[in-house]
PDB file of C-alpha atoms in Angstrom:
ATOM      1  CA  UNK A   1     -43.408  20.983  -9.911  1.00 95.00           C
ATOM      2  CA  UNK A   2     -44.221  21.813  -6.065  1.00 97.00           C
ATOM      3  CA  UNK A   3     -43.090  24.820  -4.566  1.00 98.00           C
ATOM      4  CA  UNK A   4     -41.958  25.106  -0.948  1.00 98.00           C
ATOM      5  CA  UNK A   5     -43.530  27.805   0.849  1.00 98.00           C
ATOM      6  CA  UNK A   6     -42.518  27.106   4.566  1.00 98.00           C
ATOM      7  CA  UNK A   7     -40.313  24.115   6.114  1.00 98.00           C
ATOM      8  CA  UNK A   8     -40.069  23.503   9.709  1.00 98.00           C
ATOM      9  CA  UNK A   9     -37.125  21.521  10.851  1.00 98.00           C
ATOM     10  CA  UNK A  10     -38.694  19.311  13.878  1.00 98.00           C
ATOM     11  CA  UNK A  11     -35.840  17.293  14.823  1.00 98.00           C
ATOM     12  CA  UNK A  12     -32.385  16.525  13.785  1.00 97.00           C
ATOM     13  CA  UNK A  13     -30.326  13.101  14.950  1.00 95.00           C
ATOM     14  CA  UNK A  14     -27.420  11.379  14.094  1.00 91.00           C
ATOM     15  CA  UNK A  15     -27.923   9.413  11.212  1.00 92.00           C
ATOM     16  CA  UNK A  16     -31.343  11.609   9.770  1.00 96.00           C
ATOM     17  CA  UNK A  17     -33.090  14.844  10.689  1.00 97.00           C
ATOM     18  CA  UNK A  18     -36.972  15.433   9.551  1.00 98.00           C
ATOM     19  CA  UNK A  19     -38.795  17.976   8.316  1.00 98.00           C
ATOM     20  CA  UNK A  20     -42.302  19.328   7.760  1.00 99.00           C
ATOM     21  CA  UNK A  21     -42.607  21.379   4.231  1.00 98.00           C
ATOM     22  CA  UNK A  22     -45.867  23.437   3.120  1.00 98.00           C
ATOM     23  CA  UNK A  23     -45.869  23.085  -0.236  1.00 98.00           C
ATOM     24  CA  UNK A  24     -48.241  24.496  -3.361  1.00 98.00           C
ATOM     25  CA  UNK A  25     -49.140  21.982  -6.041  1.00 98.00           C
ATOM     26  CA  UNK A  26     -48.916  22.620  -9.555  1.00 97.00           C
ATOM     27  CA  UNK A  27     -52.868  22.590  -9.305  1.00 97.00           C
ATOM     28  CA  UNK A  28     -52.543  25.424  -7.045  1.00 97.00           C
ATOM     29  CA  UNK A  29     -53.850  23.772  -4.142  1.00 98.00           C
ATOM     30  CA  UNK A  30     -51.530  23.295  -0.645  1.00 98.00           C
ATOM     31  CA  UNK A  31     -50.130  20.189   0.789  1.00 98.00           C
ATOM     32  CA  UNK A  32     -47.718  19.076   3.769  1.00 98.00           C
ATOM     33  CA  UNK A  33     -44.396  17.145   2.589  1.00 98.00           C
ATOM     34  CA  UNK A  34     -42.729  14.976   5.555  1.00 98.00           C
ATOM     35  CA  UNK A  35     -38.991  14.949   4.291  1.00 98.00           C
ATOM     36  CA  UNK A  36     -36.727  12.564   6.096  1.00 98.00           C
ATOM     37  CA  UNK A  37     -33.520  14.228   4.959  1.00 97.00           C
ATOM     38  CA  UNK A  38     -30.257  11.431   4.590  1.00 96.00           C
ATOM     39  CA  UNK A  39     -26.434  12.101   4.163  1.00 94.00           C
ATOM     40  CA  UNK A  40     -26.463   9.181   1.844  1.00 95.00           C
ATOM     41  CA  UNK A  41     -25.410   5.717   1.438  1.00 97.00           C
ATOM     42  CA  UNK A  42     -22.948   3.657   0.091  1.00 98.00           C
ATOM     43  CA  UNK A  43     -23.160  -0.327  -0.289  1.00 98.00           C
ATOM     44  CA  UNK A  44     -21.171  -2.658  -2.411  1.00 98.00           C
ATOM     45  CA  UNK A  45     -21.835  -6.405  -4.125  1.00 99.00           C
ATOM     46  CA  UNK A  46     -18.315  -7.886  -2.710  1.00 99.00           C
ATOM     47  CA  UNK A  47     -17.128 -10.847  -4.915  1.00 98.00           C
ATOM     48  CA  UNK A  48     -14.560 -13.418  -4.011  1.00 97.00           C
ATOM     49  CA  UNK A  49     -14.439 -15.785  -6.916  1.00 96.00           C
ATOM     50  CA  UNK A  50     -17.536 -17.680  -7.101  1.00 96.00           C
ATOM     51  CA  UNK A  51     -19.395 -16.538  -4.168  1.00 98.00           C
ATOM     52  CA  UNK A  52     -20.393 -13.338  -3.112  1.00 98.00           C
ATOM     53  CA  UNK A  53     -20.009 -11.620   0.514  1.00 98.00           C
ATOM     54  CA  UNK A  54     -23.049 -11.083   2.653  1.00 99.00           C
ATOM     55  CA  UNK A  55     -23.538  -9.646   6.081  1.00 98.00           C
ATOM     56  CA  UNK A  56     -26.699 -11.158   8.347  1.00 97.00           C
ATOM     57  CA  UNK A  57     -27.167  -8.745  11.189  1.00 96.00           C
ATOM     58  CA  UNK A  58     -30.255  -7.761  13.651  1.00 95.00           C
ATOM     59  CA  UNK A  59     -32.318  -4.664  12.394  1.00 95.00           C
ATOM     60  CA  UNK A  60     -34.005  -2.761  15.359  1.00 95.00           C
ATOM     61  CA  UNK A  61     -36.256  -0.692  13.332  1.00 95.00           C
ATOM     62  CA  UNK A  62     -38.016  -4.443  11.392  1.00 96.00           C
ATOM     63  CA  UNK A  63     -37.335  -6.838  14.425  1.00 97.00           C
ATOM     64  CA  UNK A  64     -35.417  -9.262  12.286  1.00 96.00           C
ATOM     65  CA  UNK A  65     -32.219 -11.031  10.707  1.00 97.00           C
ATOM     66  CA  UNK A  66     -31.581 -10.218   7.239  1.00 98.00           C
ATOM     67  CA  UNK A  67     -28.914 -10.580   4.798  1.00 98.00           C
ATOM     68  CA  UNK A  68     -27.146  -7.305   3.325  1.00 98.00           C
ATOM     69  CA  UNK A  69     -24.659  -6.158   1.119  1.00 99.00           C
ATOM     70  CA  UNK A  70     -22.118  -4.519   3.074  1.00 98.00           C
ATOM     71  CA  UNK A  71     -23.468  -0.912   3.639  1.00 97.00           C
ATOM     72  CA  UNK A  72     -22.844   2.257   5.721  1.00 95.00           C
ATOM     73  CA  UNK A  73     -23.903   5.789   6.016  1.00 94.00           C
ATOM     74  CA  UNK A  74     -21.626   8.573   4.286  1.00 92.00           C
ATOM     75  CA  UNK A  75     -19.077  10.620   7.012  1.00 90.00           C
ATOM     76  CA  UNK A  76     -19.464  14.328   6.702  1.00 86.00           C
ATOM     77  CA  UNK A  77     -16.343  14.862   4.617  1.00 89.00           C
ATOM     78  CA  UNK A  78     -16.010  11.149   2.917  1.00 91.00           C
ATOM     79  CA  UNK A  79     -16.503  10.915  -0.567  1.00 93.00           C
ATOM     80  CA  UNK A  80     -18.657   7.455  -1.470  1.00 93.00           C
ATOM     81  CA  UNK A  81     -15.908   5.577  -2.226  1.00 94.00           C
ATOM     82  CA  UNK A  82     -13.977   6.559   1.040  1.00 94.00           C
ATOM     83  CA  UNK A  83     -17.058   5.467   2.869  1.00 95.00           C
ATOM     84  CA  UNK A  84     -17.142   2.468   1.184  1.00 96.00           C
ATOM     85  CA  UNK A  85     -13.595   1.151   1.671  1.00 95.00           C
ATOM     86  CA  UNK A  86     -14.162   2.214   5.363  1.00 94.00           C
ATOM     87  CA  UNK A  87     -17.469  -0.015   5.715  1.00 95.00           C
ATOM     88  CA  UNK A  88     -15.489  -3.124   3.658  1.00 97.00           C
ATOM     89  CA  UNK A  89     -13.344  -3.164   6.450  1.00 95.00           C
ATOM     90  CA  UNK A  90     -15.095  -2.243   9.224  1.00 94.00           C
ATOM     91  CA  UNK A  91     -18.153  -5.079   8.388  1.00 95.00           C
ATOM     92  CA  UNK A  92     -16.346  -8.005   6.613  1.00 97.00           C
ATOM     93  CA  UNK A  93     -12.639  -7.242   7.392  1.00 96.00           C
ATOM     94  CA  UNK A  94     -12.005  -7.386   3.548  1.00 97.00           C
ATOM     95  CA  UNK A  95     -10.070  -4.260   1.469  1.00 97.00           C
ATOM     96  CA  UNK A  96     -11.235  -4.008  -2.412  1.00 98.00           C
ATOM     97  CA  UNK A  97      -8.189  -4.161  -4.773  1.00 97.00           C
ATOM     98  CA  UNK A  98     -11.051  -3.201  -7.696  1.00 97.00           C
ATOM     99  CA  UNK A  99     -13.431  -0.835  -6.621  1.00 97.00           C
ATOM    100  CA  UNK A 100     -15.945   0.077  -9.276  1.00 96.00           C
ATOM    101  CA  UNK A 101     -19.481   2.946  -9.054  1.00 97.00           C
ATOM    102  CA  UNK A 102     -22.222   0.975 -10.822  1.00 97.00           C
ATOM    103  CA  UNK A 103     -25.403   2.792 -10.228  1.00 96.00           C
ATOM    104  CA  UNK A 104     -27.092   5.353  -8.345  1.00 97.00           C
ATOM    105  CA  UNK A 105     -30.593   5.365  -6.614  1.00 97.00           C
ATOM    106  CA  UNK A 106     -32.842   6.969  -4.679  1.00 98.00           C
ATOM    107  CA  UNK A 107     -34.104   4.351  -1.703  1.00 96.00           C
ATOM    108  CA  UNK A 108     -37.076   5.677  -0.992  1.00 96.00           C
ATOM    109  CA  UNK A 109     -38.014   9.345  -2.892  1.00 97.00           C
ATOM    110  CA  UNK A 110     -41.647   9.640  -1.575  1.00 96.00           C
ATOM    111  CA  UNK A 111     -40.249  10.667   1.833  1.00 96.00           C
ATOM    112  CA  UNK A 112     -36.694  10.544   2.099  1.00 97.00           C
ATOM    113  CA  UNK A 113     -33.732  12.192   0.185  1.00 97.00           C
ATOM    114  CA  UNK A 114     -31.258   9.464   0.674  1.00 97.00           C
ATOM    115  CA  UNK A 115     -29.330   8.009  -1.948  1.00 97.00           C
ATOM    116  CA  UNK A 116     -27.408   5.143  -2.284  1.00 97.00           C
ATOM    117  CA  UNK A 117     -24.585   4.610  -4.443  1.00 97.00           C
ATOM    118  CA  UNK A 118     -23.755   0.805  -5.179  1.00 98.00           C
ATOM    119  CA  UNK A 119     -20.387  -0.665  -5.748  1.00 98.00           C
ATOM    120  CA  UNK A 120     -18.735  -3.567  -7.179  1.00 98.00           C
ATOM    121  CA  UNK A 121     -15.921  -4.689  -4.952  1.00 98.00           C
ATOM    122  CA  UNK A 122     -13.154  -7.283  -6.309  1.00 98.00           C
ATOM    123  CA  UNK A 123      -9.876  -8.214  -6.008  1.00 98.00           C
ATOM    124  CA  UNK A 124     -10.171  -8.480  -2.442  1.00 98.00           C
ATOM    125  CA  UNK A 125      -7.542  -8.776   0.553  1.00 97.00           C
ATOM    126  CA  UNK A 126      -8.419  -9.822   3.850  1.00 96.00           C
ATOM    127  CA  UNK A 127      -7.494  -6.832   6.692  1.00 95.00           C
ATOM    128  CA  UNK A 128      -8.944  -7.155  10.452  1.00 89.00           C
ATOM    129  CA  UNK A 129     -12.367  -6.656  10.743  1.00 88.00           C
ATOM    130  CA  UNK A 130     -13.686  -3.299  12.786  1.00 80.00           C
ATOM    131  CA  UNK A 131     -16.914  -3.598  13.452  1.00 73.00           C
ATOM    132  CA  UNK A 132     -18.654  -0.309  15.321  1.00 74.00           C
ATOM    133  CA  UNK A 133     -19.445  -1.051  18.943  1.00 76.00           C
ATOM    134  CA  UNK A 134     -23.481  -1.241  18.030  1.00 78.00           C
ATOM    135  CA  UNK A 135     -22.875  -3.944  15.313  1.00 75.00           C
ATOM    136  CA  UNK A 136     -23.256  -7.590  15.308  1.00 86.00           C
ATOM    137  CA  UNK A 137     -22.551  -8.633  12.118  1.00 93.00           C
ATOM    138  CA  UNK A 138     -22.272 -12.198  10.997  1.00 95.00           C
ATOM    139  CA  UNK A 139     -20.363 -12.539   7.551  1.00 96.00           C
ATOM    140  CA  UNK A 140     -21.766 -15.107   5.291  1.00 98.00           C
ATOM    141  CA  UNK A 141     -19.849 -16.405   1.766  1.00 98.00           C
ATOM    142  CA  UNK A 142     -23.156 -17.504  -0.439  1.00 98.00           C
ATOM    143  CA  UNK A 143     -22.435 -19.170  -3.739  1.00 98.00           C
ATOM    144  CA  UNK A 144     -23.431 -16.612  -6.479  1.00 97.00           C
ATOM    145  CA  UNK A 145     -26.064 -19.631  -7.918  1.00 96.00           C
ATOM    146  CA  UNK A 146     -28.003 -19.109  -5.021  1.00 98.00           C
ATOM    147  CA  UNK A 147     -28.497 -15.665  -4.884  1.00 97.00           C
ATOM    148  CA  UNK A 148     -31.846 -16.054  -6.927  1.00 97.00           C
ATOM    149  CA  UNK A 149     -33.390 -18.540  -5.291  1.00 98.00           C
ATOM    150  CA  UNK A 150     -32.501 -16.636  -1.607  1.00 98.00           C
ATOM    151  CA  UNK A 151     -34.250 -13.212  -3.346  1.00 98.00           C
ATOM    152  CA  UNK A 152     -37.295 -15.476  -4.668  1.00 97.00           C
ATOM    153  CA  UNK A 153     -37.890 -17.835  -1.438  1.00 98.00           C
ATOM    154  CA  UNK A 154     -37.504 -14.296   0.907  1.00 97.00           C
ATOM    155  CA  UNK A 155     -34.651 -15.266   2.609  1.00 97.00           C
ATOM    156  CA  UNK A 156     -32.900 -11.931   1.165  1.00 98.00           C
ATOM    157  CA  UNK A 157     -35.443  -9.027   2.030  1.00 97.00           C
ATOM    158  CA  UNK A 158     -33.967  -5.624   1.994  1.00 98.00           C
ATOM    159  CA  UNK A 159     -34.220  -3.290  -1.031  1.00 97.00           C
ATOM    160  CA  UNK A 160     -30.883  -2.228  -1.937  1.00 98.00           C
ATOM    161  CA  UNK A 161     -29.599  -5.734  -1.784  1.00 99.00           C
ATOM    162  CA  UNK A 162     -32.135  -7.057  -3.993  1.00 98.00           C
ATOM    163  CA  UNK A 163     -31.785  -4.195  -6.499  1.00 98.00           C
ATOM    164  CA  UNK A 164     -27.796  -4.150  -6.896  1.00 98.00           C
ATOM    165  CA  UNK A 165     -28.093  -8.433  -6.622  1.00 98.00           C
ATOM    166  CA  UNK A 166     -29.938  -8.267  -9.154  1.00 97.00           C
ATOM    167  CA  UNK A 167     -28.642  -5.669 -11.747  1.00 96.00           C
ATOM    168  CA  UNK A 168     -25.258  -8.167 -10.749  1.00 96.00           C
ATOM    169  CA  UNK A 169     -26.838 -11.541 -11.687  1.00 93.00           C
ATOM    170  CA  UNK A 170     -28.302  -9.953 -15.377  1.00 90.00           C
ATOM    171  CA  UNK A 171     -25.065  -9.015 -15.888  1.00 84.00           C
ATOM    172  CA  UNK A 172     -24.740  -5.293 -15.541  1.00 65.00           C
ATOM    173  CA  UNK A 173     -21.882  -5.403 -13.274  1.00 58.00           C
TER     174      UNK A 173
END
């Protein structure tokens, strides 16, 4: 296991802050970590019969449109599912009568700590949609047939999509 021996906080934002850690290998030799340190994140699969809901919105940080699960960044003092009822609303105006914690992951664990809990959402009621002011989110009803053609052909790109679409479709969920 590494041990820390110094960590320099070198800046600290809304959603993430970043670090610089000095660390000693188990081989005894010294290395530099760069942690991107994460609240966490919540996203759920929401289904509504045979289809499943999907979100296509503008990401900055790639310079495209991609499909999503609904997703959001934990609140200071939410739990998970608090942040995800919040995010069901505020990005496809829906409230989950069945809310249910299928898995756990870590997005990205060679530089970030962020996890990202995944949900299944049923049972769902329509409620009016509140997007964030910095959110243009287009809501999209795909039938759940096409889901793995869409992940093969590229048209569905992002990670935690993929990985909770597809521990869905094998029938984990």
């Amino acid at each position: 296991k590494e041990r820390c021996l110094e960590t320099r906080k070198i800046y600290s934002g809304r959603v993430v802050a970043l670090r610089i850690d000095r660390v000693m290998l188990p081989s005894g030799r010294k290395s530099i970590r760069e942690v991107v340190e994460h609240r966490g994140a919540v996203a759920a699969i929401p289904v509504k019969g045979d289809k499943i809901i999907l979100i296509r919105q503008y990401r900055y940080p790639v310079d495209e449109v991609i499909y999503e699960i609904p997703a959001g960044t934990r609140e200071k003092d939410e739990t998970p599912d608090e942040t995800m009822a919040r995010e069901l609303e505020e990005e496809i105006g829906y409230r989950a009568g069945k809310l249910t914690h299928l898995f756990t992951f870590y997005s990205t664990p060679g530089f970030t700590t962020e996890k990202i809990s995944i949900y299944l959402a049923e049972e769902l009621e329509p409620v009016e949609r509140r997007p964030e002011h910095d959110e243009n989110i287009e809501v999209v009803e795909v039938e759940k047939e096409r889901i793995p053609e869409m992940i093969k052909n590229g048209e569905i790109r992002d990670g935690k999509t993929i990985a909770a679409l597809c521990y869905y479709m094998l029938g984990a969920g």
